[in-house]
Coordinates of C-alpha atoms in Angstrom, one line a residue:
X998 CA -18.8 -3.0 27.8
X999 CA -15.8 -1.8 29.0
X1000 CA -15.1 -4.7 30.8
X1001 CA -16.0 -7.2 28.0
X1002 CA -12.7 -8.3 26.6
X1003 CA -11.5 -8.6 30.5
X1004 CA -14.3 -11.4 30.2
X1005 CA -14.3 -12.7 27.1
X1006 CA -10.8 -14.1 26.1
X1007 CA -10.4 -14.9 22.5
X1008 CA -10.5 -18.8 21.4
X1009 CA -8.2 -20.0 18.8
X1010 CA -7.0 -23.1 17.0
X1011 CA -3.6 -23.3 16.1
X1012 CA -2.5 -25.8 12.8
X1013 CA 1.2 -27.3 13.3
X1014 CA 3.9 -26.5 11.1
X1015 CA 4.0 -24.7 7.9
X1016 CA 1.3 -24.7 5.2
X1017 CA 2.3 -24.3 1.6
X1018 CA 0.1 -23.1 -1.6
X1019 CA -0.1 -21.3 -4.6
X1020 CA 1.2 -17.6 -4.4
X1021 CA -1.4 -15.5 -5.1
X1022 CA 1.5 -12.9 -6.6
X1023 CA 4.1 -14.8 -8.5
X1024 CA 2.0 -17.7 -9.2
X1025 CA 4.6 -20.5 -7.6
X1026 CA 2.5 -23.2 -7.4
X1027 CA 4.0 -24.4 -3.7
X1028 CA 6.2 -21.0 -2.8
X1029 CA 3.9 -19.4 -0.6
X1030 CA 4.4 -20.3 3.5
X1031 CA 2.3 -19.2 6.4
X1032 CA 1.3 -20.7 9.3
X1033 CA -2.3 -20.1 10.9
X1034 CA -5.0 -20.6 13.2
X1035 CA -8.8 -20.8 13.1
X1036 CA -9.9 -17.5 15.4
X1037 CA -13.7 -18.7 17.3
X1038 CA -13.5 -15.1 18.6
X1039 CA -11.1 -12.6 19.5
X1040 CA -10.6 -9.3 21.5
X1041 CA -9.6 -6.6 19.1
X1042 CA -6.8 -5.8 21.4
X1043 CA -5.3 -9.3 20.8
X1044 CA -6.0 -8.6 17.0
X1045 CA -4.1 -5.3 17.5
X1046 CA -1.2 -7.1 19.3
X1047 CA -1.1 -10.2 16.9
X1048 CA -0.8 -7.7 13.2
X1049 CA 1.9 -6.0 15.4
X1050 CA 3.2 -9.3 15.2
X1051 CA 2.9 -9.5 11.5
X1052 CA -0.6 -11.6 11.6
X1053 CA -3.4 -10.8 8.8
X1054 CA -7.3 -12.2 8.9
X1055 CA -9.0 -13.2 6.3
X1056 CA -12.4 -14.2 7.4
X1057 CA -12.0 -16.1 10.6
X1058 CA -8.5 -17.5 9.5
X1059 CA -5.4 -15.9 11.0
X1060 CA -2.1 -16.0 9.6
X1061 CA 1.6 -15.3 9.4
X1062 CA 3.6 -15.3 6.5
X1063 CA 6.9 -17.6 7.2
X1064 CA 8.3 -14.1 6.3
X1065 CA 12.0 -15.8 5.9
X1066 CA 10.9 -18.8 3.4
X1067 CA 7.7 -17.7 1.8
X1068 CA 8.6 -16.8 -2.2
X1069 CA 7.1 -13.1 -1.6
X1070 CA 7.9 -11.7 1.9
X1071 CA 4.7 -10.0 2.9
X1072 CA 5.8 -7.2 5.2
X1073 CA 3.0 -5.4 7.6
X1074 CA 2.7 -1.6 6.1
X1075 CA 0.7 1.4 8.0
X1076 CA 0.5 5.1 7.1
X1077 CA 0.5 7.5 9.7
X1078 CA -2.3 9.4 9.1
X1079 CA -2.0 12.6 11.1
X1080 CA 1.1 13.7 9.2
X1081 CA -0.3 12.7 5.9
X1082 CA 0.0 15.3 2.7
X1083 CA -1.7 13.8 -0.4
X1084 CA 0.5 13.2 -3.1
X1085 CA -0.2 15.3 -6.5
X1086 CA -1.8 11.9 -8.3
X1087 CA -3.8 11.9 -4.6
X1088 CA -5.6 15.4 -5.8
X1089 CA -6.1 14.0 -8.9
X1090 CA -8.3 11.4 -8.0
X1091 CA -10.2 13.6 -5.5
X1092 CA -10.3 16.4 -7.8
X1093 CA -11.8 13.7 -10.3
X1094 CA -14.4 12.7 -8.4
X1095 CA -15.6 16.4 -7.1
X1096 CA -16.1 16.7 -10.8
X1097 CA -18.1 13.4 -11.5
X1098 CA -19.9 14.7 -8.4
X1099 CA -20.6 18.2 -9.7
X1100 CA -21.1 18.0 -13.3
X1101 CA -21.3 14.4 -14.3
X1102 CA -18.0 14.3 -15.8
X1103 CA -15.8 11.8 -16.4
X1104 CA -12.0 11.6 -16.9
X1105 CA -10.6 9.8 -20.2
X1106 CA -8.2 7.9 -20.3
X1107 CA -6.6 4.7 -18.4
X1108 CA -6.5 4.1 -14.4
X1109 CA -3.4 3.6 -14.1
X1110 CA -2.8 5.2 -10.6
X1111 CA -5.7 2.0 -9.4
X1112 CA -4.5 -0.6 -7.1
X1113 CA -5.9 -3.7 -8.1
X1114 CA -5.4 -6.1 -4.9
X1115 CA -5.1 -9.8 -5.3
X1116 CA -8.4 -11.5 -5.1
X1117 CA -9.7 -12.5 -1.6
X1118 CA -5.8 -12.3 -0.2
X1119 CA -4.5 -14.7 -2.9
X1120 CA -2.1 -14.9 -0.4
X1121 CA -4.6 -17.5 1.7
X1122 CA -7.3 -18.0 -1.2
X1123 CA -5.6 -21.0 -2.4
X1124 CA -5.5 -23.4 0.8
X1125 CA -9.5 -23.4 0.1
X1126 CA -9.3 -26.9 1.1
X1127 CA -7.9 -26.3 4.7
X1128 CA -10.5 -23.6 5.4
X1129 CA -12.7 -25.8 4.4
X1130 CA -12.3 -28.2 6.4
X1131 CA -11.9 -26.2 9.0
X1132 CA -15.4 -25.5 9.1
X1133 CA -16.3 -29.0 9.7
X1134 CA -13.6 -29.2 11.7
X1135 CA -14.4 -26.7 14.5
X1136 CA -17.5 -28.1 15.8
X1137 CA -18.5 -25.0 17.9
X1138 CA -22.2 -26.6 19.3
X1139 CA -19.3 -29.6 21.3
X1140 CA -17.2 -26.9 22.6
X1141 CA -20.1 -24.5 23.7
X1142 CA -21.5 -27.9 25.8
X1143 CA -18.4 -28.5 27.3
X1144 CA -17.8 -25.2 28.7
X1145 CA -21.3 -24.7 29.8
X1146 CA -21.1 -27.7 31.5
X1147 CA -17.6 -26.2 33.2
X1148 CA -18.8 -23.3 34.1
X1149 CA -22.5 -25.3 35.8
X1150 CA -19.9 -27.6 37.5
X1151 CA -18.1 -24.7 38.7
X1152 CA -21.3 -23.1 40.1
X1153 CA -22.5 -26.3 42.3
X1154 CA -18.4 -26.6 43.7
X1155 CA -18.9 -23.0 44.7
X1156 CA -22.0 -23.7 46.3
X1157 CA -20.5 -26.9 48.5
X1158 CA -17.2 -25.9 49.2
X1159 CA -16.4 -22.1 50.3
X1160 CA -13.1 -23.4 51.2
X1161 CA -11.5 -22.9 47.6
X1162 CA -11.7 -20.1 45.8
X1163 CA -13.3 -20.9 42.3
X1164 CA -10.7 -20.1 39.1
X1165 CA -11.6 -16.6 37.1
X1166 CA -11.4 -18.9 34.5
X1167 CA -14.6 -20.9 35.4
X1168 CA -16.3 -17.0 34.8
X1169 CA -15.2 -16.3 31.5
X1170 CA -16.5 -19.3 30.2
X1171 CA -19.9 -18.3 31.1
X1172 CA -19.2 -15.5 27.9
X1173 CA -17.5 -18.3 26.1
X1174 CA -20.0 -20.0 25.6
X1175 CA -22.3 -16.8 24.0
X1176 CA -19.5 -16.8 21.4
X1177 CA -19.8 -20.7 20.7
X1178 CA -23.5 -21.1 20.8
X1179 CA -23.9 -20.5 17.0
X1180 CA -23.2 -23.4 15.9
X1181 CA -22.4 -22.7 12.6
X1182 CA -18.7 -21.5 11.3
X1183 CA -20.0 -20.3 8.3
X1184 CA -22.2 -17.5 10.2
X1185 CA -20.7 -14.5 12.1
X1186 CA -20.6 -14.8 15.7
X1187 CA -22.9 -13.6 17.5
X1188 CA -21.7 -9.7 18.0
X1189 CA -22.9 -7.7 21.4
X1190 CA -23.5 -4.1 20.0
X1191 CA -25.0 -1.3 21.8
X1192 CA -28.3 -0.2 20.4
X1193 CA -27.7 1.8 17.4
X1194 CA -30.9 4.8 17.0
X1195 CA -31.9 4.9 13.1
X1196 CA -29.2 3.4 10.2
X1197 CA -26.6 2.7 12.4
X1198 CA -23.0 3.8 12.6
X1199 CA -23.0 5.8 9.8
X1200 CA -21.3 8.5 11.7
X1201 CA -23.1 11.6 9.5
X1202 CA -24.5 13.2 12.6
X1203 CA -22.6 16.7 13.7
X1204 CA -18.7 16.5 15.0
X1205 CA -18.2 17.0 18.4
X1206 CA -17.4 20.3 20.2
X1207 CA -14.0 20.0 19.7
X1208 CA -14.3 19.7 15.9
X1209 CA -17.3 22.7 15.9
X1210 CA -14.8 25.0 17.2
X1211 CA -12.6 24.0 14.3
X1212 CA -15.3 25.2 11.8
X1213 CA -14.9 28.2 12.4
X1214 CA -12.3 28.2 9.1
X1215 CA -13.7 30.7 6.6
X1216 CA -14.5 27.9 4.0
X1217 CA -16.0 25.3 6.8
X1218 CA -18.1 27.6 7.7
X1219 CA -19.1 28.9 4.4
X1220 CA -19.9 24.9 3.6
X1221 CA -21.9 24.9 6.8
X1222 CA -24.0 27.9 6.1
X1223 CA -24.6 26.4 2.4
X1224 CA -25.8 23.0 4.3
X1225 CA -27.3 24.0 7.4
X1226 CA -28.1 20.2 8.1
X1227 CA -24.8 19.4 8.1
X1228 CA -24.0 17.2 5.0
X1229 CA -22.7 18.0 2.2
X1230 CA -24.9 17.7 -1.3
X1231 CA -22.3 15.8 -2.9
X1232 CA -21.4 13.9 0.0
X1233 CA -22.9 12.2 3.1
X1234 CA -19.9 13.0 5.5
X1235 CA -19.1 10.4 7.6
X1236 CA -18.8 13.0 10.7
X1237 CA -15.0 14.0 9.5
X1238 CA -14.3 17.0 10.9
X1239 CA -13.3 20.2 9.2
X1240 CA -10.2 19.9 10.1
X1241 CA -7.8 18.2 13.0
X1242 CA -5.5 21.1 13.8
X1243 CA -6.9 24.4 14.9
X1244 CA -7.1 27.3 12.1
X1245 CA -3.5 29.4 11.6
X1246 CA -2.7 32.2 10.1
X1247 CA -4.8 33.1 7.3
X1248 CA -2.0 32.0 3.9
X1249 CA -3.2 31.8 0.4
X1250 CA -0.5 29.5 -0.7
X1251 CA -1.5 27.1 2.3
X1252 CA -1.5 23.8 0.7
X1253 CA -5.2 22.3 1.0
X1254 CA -6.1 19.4 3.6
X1255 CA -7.1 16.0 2.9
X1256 CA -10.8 17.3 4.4
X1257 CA -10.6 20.4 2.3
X1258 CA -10.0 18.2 -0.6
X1259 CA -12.6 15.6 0.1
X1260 CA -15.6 17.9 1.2
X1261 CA -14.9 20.5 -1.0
X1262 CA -18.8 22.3 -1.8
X1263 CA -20.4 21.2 -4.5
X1264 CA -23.2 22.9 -6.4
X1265 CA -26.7 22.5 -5.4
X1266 CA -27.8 21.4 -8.4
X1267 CA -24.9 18.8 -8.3
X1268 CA -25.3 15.8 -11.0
X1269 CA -24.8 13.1 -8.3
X1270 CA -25.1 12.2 -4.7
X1271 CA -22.2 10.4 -2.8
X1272 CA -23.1 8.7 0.9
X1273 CA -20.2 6.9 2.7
X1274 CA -22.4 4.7 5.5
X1275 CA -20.1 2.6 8.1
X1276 CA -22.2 -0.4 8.7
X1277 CA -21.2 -3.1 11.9
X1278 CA -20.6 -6.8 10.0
X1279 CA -23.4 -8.4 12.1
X1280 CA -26.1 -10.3 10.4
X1281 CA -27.9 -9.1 13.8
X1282 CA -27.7 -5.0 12.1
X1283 CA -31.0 -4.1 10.2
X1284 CA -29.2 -2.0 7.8
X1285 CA -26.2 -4.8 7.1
X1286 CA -28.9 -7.8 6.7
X1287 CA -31.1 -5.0 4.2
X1288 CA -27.7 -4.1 1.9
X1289 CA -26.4 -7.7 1.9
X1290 CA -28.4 -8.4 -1.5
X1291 CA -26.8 -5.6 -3.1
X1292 CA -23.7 -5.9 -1.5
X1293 CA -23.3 -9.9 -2.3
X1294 CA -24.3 -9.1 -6.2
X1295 CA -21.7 -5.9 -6.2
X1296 CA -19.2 -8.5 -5.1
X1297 CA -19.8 -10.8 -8.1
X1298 CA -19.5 -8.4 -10.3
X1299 CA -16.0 -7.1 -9.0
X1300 CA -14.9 -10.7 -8.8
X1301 CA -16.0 -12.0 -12.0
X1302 CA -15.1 -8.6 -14.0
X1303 CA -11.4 -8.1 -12.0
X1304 CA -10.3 -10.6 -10.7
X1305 CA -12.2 -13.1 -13.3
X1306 CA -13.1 -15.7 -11.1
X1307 CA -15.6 -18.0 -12.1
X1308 CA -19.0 -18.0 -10.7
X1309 CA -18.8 -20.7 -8.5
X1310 CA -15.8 -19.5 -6.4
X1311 CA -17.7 -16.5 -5.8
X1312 CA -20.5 -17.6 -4.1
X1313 CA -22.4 -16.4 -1.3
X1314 CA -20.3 -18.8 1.0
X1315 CA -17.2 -17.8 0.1
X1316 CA -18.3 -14.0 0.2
X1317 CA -20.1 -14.4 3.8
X1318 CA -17.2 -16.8 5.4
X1319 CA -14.3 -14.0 3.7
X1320 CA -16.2 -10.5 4.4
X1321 CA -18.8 -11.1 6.5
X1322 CA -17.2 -13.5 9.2
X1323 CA -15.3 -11.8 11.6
X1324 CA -13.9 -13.1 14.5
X1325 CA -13.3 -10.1 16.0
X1326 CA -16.2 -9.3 19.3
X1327 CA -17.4 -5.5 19.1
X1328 CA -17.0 -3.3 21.7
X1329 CA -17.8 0.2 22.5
X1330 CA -15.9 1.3 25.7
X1331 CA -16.8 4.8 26.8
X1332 CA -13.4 6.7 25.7
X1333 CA -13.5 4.5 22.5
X1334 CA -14.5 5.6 19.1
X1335 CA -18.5 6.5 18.7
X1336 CA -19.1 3.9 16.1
X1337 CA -16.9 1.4 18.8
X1338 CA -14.3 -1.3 17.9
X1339 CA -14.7 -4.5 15.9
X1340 CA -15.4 -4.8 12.0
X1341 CA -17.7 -3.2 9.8
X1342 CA -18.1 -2.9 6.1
X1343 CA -17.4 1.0 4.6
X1344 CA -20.5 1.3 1.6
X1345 CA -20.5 4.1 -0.8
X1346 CA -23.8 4.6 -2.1
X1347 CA -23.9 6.4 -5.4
X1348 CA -27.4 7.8 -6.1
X1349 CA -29.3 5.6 -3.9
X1350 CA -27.2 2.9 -4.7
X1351 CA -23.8 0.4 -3.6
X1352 CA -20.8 1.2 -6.0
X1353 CA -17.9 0.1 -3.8
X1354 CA -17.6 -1.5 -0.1
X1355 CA -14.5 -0.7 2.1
X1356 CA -14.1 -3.9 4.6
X1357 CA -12.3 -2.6 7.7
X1358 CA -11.5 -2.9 11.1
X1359 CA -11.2 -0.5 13.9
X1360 CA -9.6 -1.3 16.9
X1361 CA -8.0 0.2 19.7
X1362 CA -4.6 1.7 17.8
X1363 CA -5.6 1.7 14.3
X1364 CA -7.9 1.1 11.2
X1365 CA -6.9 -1.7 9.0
X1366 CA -8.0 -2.2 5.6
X1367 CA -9.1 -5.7 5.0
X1368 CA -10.8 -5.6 1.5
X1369 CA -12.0 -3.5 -1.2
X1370 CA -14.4 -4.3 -3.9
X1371 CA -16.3 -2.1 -6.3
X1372 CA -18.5 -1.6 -9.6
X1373 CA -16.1 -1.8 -12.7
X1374 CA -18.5 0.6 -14.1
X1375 CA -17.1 2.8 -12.2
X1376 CA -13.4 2.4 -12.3
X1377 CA -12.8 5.4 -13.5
X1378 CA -13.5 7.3 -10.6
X1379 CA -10.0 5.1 -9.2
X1380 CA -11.6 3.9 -6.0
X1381 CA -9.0 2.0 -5.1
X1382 CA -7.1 5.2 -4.3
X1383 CA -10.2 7.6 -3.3
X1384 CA -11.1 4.7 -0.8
X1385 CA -7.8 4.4 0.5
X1386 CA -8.0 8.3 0.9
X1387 CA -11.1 8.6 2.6
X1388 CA -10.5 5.6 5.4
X1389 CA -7.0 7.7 6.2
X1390 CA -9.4 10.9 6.2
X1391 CA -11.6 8.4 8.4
X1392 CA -8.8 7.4 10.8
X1393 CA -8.2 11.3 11.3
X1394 CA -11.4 11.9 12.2
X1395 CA -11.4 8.8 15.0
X1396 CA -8.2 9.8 16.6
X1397 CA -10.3 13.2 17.4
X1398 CA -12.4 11.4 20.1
X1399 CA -9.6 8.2 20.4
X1400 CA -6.3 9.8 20.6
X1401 CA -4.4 6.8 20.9
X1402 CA -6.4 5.4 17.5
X1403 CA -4.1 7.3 14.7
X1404 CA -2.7 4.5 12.3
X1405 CA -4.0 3.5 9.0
X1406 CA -2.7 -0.4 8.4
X1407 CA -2.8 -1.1 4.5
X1408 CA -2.1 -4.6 4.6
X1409 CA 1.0 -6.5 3.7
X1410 CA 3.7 -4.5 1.7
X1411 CA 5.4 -6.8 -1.2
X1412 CA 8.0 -5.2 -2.7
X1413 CA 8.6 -8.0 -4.7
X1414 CA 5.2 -7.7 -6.3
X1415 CA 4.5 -4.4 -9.2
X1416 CA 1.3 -4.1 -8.5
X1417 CA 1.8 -4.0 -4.4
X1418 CA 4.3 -1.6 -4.2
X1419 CA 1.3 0.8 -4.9
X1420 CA 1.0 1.1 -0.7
X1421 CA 4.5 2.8 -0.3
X1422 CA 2.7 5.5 -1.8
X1423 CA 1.0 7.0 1.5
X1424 CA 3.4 8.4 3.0
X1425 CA 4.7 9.0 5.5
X1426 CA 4.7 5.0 6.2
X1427 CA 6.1 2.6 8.0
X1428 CA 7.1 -1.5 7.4
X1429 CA 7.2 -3.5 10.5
X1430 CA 10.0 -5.5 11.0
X1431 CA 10.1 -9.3 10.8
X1432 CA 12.3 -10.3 13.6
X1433 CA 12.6 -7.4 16.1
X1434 CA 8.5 -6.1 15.4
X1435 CA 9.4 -2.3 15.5
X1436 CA 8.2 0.0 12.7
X1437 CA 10.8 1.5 10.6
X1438 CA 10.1 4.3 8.0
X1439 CA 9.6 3.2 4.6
X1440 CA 12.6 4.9 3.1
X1441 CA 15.1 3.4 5.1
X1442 CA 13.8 -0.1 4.1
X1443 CA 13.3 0.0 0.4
X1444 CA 17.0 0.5 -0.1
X1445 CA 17.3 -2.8 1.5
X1446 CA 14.9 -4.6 0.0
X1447 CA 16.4 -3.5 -3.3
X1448 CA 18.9 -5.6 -2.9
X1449 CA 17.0 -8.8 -0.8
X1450 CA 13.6 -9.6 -0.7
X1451 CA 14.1 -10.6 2.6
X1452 CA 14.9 -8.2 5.7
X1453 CA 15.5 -7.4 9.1
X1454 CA 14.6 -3.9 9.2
X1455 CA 16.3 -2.9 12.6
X1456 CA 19.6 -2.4 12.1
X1457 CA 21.0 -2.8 16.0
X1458 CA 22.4 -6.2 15.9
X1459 CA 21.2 -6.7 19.9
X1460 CA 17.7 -5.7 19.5
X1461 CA 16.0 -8.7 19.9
X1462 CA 12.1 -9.1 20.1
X1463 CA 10.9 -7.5 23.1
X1464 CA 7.2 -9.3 22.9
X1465 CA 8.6 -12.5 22.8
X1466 CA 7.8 -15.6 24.3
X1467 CA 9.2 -16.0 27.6
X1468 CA 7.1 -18.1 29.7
X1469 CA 5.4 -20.7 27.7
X1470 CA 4.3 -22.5 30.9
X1471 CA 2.2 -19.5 31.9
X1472 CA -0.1 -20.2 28.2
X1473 CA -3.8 -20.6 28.3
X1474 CA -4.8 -23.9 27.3
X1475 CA -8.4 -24.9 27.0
X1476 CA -8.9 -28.8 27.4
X1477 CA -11.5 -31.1 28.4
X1478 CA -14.2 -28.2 29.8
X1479 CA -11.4 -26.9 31.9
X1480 CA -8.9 -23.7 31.2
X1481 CA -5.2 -24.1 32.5
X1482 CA -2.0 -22.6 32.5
X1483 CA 0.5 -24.8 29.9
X1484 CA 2.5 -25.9 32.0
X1485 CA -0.1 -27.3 34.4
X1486 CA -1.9 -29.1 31.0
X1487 CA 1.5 -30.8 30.3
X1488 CA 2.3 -32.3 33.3
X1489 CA -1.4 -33.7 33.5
X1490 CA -1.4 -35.0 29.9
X1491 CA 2.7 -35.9 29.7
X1492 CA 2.0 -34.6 26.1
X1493 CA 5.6 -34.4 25.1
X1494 CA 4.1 -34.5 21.5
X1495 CA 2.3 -31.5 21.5
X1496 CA 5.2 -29.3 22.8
X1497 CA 6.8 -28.3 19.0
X1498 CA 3.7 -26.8 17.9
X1499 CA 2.2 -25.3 21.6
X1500 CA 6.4 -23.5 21.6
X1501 CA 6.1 -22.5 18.1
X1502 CA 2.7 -21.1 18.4
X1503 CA 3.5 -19.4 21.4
X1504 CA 6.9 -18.1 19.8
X1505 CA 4.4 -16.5 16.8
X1506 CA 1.7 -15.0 19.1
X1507 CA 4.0 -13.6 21.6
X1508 CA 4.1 -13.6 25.5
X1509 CA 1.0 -11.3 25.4
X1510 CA -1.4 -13.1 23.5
X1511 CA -0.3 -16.3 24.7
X1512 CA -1.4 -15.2 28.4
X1513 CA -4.4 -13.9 27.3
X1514 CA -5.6 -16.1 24.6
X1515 CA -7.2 -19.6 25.2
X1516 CA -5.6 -22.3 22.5
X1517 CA -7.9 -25.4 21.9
X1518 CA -6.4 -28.5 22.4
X1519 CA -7.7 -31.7 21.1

């Protein structure tokens, strides 16, 4: 698996120009910009590179806020986990469910510390049509034929002439053609995981050595002798270690952990039973296809009671093409995490059953949050936050086998937007800048945006963007069952008309991902 995404090069389609539609946030009927492409498949290292670049999926579509003309600049936000503190109102809501947990209680009162994010990225939500269409559009059953046949024609040129070596590119499309075989755009793509013993990835089996030693702590160990199994009553752990740092000096007035806060014991006789299972999206995982029902139904009822959308927009279409299509292929490299990269769906099962589903992506430098939707029921346990709490815990944990895997992306940041402004509270943060794409603490941006909702974060008047586009000629293009540098595809088609949107997608993507990634033409 290691050398999958060597392989296996992701397959895009890019849209020309601009696309305007209702903002989900201020309403403007035609304010919001973006431009986008369909994503076939894609390495979650060009996912990584591309929301470095400001990009956001939802479903299979990819896309980038026109940061300088949408009506609500949506700026890329991550927390950085490992220097995390949870805020006061943080404890509160942990406190508050250790309590549900324990004794059955429940807090009075309103929620006001939830975060109610905009249904199904409003942000994208209403060009319905275009992704849509898309669907019929993309007609992945033609492009699997063609490259099969490329890759069969490259074979029998192999066998004749010796004389000329045979492109790489006549080899990857060998594994294209495994992610275009489905046929269907509605249905994931077909997902290569390593067998998974039992219920899958729910990462509740013990911590590594590394994170034993750690329990040595006088209270992990106490929790460890209580639960000899190695989960909690009140909690299924999801294999979060006791702690990241090794034990110091013994201090009474040392400020709790975010571990200490969310596995504190609970009571053997506690009133409920909290499991947190991380299940791969792939209609291919016997525990994903056997919570699906459950899952779809919990979806509804978030949709219909939150967000009030009417039935028919939250159908079992629009749920499976939004949160359980993901263009993203999984891998599990050897020095990656132990659940591997890709995207998966975070459940929390409440006695025996789902009350909220985390949608997330891991991949090689961070999770990122795609979705959350839950029982209203339940809103006063303020999932938003305690879900938002324990996929930082999460991250924490995964940067314990994956060093280099130690941010949490929230999203898009829109200060413009009340009830957005909600993500500036994990701090310490960052906000990646729109023009130069370096990450720039929180504090020294809001001052800015205070006073425009539009800004370059760097303040060095030379930095320029270092991932830029350099050498557009040196783009994979993928045409007529064959895969080509750019600049070999335009003198062969003299498609002087294509060049504005091939430039401008390569300006978005960067040098990077324009090398690597394979843009459909025609």
């Amino acid at each position: 698996m290691a050398s999958w995404a060597a392989f296996s090069p992701s397959i895009v389609e890019y849209f020309e120009g601009e696309d305007s539609y209702r903002c989900g946030y201020c309403k403007n009927e035609s304010g919001s910009r973006s431009n986008g492409m369909w994503a076939h498949s894609m390495t979650v290292q060009d996912y990584q590179d591309l929301i470095d670049r400001g990009w956001r999926r939802s479903g299979k579509y990819v896309y980038k806020p026109v940061m300088n003309q949408t009506c609500c600049p949506q700026y890329t936000i991550r927390c950085r986990p490992l220097q995390f503190q949870p805020s006061k109102s943080h404890k509160k809501v942990l406190k508050k469910m250790l309590k549900f947990l324990a004794k059955g209680e429940i807090s009075k009162g309103n929620c006001e510390d939830e975060p109610m994010e905009p249904s199904m990225d409003e942000s994208v939500a209403g060009d319905f049509a275009l992704i849509n269409k898309l669907d019929i559009q993309c007609d992945h059953k033609t492009l699997s034929d063609d490259l099969k046949e490329t890759f069969e024609s490259g074979e029998k040129k192999k066998g004749k002439s010796p004389k000329k070596e045979e492109p790489k590119e006549l080899i990857q499309s060998q594994h294209i053609e495994e992610k275009l075989g489905s046929g269907e755009p509605s249905h994931p793509v077909k997902v290569h995981m390593a067998p998974k013993p039992g219920k899958g990835a729910d990462l509740s089996k013990p911590p590594c050595r590394k994170a034993k030693e750690i329990r040595k702590e006088r209270k992990r160990l106490k929790l460890m002798q209580q639960n000899p199994a190695g989960e909690l009553e009140g909690f299924q752990a999801q294999g979060e270690p006791p702690s990241l740092f090794p034990p110091k000096a013994n201090k009474s007035n040392q400020p709790k952990s975010l571990e200490d806060l969310i596995f504190e014991s609970l009571p053997e006789n506690a009133s409920h039973k909290l499991e947190v299972r991380l299940v791969p999206v792939s209609f291919e995982d016997p525990e994903f296809k056997s919570s699906f029902s459950q899952s779809f139904s919990l979806y509804v009822k978030y949709q219909m009671a939150i967000h009030q959308d009417p039935p028919d927009e939250c159908g079992k279409t629009e749920f499976t093409r939004f949160l359980c299509s993901s263009p993203l292929e999984a891998e599990n490299p050897p020095h990656g995490p132990d659940c591997g990269y890709g995207s998966f769906h975070q459940q929390y099962w409440l006695d025996g059953r789902i009350i909220a589903v985390g949608v997330i992506d891991i991949l090689p430098y961070c999770v990122s949050s795609v979705y959350l939707y839950y029982d209203p029921d339940y809103s006063f346990l303020s999932l938003g936050v305690y879900s938002a709490l324990r996929e930082i815990g999460f991250t924490r944990q995964l940067h314990q086998k994956t060093s280099q895997l130690s941010y949490y992306y929230m999203g898009f940041y829109i200060h413009s937007c009340p009830k957005m402004k909600y993500k500036g509270q994990y701090r310490p943060s960052d906000l990646l800048c729109p023009e130069t794409y370096v990450w720039v603490p929180i504090e020294q941006c809001l001052s800015l945006l205070e006073n425009s909702k539009y800004c370059r974060f760097n303040q060095d008047p030379e930095a320029v963007d270092e991932g830029r586009s350099k050498e557009p000629d040196r783009l994979q293009v993928f045409h007529k069952k064959a895969i080509l540098p750019y600049g070999v595809y335009k003198r062969q088609r003299e498609a002087a008309a294509e060049e504005a949107a091939v430039l401008q997608y390569a300006r978005l993507v960067g040098q990077a991902c324009a090398e690597r990634m394979l843009l459909l033409r025609n």
